[in-house]
PDB file of C-alpha atoms in Angstrom:
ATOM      1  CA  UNK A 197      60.478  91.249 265.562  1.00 45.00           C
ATOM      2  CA  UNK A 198      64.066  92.538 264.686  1.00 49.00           C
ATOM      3  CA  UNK A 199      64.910  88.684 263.859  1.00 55.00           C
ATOM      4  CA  UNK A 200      61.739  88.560 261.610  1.00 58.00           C
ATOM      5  CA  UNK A 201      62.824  91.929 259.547  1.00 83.00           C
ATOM      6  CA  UNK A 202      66.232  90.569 258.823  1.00 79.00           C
ATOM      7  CA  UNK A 203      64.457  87.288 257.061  1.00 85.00           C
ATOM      8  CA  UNK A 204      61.809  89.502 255.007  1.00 84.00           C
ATOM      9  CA  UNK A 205      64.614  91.922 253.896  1.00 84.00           C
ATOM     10  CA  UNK A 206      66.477  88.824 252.922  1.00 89.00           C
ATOM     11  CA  UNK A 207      64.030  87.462 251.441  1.00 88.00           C
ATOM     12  CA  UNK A 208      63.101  90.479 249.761  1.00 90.00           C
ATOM     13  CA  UNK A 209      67.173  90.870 249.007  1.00 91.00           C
ATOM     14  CA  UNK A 210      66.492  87.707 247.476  1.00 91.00           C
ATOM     15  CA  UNK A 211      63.399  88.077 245.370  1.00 91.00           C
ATOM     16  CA  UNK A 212      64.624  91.050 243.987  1.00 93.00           C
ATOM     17  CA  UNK A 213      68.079  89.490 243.213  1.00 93.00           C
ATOM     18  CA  UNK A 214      65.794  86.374 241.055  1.00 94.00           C
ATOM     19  CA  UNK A 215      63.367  89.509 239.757  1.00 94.00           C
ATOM     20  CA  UNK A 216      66.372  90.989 238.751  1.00 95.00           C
ATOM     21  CA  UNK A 217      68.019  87.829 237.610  1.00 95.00           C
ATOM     22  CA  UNK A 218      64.875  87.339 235.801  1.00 96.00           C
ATOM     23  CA  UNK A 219      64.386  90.424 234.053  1.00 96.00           C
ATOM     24  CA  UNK A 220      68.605  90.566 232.785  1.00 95.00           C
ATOM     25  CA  UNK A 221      67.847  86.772 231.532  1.00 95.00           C
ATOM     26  CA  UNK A 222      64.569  88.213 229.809  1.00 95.00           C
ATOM     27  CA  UNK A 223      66.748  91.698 228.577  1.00 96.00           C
ATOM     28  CA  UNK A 224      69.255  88.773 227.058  1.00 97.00           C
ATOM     29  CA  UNK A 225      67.010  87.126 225.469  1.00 95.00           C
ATOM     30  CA  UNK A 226      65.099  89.944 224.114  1.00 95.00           C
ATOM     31  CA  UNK A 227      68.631  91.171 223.010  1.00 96.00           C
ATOM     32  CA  UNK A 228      69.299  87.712 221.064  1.00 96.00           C
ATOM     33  CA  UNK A 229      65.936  87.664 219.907  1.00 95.00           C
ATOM     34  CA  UNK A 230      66.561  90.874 218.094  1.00 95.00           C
ATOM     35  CA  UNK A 231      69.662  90.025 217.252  1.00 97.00           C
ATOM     36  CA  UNK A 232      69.226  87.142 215.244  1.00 96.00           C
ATOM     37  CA  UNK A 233      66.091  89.125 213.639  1.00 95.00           C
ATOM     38  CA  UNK A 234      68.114  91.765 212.283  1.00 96.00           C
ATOM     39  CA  UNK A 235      70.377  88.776 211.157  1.00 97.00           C
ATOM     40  CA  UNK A 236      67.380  87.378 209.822  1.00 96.00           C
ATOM     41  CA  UNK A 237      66.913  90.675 208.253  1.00 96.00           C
ATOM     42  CA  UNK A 238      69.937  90.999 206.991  1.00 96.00           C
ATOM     43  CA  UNK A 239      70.291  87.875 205.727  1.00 96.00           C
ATOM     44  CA  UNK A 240      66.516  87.883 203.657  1.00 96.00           C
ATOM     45  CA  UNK A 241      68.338  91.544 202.312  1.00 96.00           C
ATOM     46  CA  UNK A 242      71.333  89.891 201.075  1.00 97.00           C
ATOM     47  CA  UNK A 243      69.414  86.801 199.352  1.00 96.00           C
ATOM     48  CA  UNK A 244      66.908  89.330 197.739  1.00 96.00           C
ATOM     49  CA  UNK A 245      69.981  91.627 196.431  1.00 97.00           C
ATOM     50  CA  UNK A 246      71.577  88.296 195.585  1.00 97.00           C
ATOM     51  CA  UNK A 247      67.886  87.092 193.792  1.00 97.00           C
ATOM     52  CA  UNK A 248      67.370  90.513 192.212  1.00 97.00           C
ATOM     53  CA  UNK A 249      71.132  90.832 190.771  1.00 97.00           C
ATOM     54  CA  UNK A 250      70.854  87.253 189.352  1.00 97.00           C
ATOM     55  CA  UNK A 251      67.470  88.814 187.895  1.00 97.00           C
ATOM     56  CA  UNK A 252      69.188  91.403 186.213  1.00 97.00           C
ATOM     57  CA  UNK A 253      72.034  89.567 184.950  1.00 98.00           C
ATOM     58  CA  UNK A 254      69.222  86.688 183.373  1.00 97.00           C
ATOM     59  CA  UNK A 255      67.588  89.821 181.596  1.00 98.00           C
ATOM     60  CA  UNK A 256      70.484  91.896 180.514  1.00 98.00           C
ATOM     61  CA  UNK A 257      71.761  88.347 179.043  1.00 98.00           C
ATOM     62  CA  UNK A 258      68.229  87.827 177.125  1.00 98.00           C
ATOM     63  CA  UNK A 259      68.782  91.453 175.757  1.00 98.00           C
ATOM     64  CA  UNK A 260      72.511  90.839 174.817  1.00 98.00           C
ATOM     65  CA  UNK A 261      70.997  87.509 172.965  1.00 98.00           C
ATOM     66  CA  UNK A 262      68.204  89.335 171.789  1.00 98.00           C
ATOM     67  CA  UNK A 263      70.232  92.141 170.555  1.00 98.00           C
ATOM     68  CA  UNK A 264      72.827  89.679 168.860  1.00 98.00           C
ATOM     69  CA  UNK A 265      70.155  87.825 167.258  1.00 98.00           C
ATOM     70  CA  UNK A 266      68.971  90.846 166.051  1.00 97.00           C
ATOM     71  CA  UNK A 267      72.317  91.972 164.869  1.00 98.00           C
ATOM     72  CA  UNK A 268      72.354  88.584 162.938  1.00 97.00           C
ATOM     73  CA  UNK A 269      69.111  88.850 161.224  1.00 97.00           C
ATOM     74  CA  UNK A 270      69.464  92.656 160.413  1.00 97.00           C
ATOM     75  CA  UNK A 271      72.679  91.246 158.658  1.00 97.00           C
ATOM     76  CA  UNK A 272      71.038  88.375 156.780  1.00 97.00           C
ATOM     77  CA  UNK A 273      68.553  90.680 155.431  1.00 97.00           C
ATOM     78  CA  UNK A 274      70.790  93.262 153.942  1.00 97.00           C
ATOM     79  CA  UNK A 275      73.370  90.044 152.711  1.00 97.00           C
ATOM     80  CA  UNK A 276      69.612  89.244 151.429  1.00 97.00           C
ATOM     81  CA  UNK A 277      68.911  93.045 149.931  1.00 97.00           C
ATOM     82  CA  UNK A 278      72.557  92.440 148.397  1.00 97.00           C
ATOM     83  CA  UNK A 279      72.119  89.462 147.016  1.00 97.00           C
ATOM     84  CA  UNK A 280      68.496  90.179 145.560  1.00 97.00           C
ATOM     85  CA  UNK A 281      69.805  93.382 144.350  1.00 97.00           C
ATOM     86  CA  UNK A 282      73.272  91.861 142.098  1.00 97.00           C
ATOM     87  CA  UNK A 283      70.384  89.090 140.936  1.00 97.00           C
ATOM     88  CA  UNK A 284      68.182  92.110 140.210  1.00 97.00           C
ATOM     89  CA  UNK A 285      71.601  93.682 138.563  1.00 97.00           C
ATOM     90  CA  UNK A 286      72.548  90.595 136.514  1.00 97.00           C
ATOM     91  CA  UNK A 287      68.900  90.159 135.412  1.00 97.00           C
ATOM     92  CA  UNK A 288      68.516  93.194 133.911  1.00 97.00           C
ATOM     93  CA  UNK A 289      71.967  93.224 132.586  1.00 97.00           C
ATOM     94  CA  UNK A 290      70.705  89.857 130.882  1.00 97.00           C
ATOM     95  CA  UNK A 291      67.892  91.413 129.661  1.00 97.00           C
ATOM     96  CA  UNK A 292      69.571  94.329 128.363  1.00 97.00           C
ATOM     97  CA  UNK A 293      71.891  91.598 126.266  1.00 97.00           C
ATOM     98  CA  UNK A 294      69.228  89.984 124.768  1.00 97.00           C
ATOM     99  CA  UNK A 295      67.041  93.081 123.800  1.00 97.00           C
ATOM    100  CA  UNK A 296      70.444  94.391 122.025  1.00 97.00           C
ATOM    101  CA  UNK A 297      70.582  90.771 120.440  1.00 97.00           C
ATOM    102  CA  UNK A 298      66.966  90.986 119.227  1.00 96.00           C
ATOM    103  CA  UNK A 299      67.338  94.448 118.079  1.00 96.00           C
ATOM    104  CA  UNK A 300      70.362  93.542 115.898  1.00 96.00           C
ATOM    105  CA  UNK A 301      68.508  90.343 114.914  1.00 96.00           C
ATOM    106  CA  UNK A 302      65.993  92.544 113.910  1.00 96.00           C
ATOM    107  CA  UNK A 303      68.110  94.573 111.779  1.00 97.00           C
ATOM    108  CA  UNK A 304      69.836  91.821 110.618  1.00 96.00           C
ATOM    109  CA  UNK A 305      66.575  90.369 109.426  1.00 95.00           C
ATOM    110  CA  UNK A 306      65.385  94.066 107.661  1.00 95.00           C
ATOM    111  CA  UNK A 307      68.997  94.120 105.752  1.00 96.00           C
ATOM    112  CA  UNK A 308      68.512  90.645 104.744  1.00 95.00           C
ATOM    113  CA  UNK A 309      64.885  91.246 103.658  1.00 95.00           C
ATOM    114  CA  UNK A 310      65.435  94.498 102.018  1.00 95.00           C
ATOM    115  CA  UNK A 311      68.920  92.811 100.093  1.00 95.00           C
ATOM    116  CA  UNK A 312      66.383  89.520  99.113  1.00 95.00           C
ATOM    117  CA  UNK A 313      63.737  92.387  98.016  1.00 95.00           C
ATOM    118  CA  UNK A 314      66.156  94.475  96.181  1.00 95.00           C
ATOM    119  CA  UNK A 315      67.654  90.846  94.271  1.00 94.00           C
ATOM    120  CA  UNK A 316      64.494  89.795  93.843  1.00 95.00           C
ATOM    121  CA  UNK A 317      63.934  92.954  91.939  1.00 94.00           C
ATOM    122  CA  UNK A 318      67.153  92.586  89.881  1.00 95.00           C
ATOM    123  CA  UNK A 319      65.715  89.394  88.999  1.00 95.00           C
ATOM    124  CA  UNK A 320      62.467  90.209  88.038  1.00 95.00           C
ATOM    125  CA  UNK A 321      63.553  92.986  86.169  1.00 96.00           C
ATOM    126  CA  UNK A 322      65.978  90.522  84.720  1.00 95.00           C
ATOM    127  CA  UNK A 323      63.618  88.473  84.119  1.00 94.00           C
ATOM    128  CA  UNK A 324      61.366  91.105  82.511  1.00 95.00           C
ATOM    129  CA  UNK A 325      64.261  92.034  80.113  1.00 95.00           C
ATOM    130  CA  UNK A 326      64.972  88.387  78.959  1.00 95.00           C
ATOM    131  CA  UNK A 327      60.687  87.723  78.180  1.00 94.00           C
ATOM    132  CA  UNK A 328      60.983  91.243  76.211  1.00 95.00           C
ATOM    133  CA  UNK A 329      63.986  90.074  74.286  1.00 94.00           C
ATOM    134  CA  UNK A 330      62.073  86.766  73.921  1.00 93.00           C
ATOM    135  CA  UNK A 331      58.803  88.833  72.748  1.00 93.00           C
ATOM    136  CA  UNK A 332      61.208  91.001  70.116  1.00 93.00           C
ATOM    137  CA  UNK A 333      62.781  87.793  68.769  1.00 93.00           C
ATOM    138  CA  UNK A 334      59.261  86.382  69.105  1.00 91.00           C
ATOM    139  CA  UNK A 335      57.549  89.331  66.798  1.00 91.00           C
ATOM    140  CA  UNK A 336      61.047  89.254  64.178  1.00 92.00           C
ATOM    141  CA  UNK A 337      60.673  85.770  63.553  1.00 91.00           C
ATOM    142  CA  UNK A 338      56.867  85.742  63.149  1.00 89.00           C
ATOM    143  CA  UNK A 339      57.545  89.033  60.781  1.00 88.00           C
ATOM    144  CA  UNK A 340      60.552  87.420  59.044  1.00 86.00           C
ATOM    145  CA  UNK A 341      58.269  84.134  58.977  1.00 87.00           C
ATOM    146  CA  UNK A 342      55.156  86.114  57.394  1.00 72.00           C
TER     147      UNK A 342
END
């Protein structure tokens, strides 16, 4: 029986050595497997930071553009505002002109009138004076004649 213990207890020496074999081989490959998750981990990290900053460049570039085109067309519209305003300027600068051309048109017309009215007057009074010279030489003749 002291032959037979020897064998078991080497045996034993021996299972333990592959249970213990076994469980370092299962330890390393737990340790690997967890490894290469938190690589995994890691890695799925860095390509969502990468992912998210390329995000946030794409949108602060649309609000750059949409800021600049916004810029642009805030400047159009007062070039616009500026431009509608010297037309709006020149217009009534225009109209002003011709209102002061009417009006001294107008007055123009009323002196021309008035100096037509006041000749015509001459002349008719003129006129009057020559038919009552013609009516007195008229009246001396037909008394001289009678």
């Amino acid at each position: 029986m002291t032959q037979a213990s020897p064998d078991a207890l080497s045996e034993m020496r021996a299972a333990n050595l592959h249970l213990q074999a076994t469980i370092d081989g299962l330890r390393q490959a737990l340790e690997t497997a967890a490894h290469e998750a938190d690589r995994a981990v890691t890695r799925a990290r860095s390509e969502e930071a990468a992912r998210l900053a390329d995000l946030t460049a794409t949108i602060q570039q649309m609000r750059d553009a949409m800021e600049a085109q916004q810029r642009a067309h805030d400047q159009a519209l007062q070039a616009d505002r500026a431009a509608a305003q010297a037309e709006i300027a020149q217009l009534k600068a225009g109209i002003d002109a011709l209102r002061h051309t009417l009006d001294s048109a107008r007055t123009d017309a009323e002196q021309a009138r008035l100096s037509m009215e006041a000749d015509h007057a001459l002349e008719r009074q003129a006129l009057h004076q020559q038919i009552q010279a013609l009516r007195d030489r008229l009246e001396q003749t037909m008394r001289e004649q009678a």
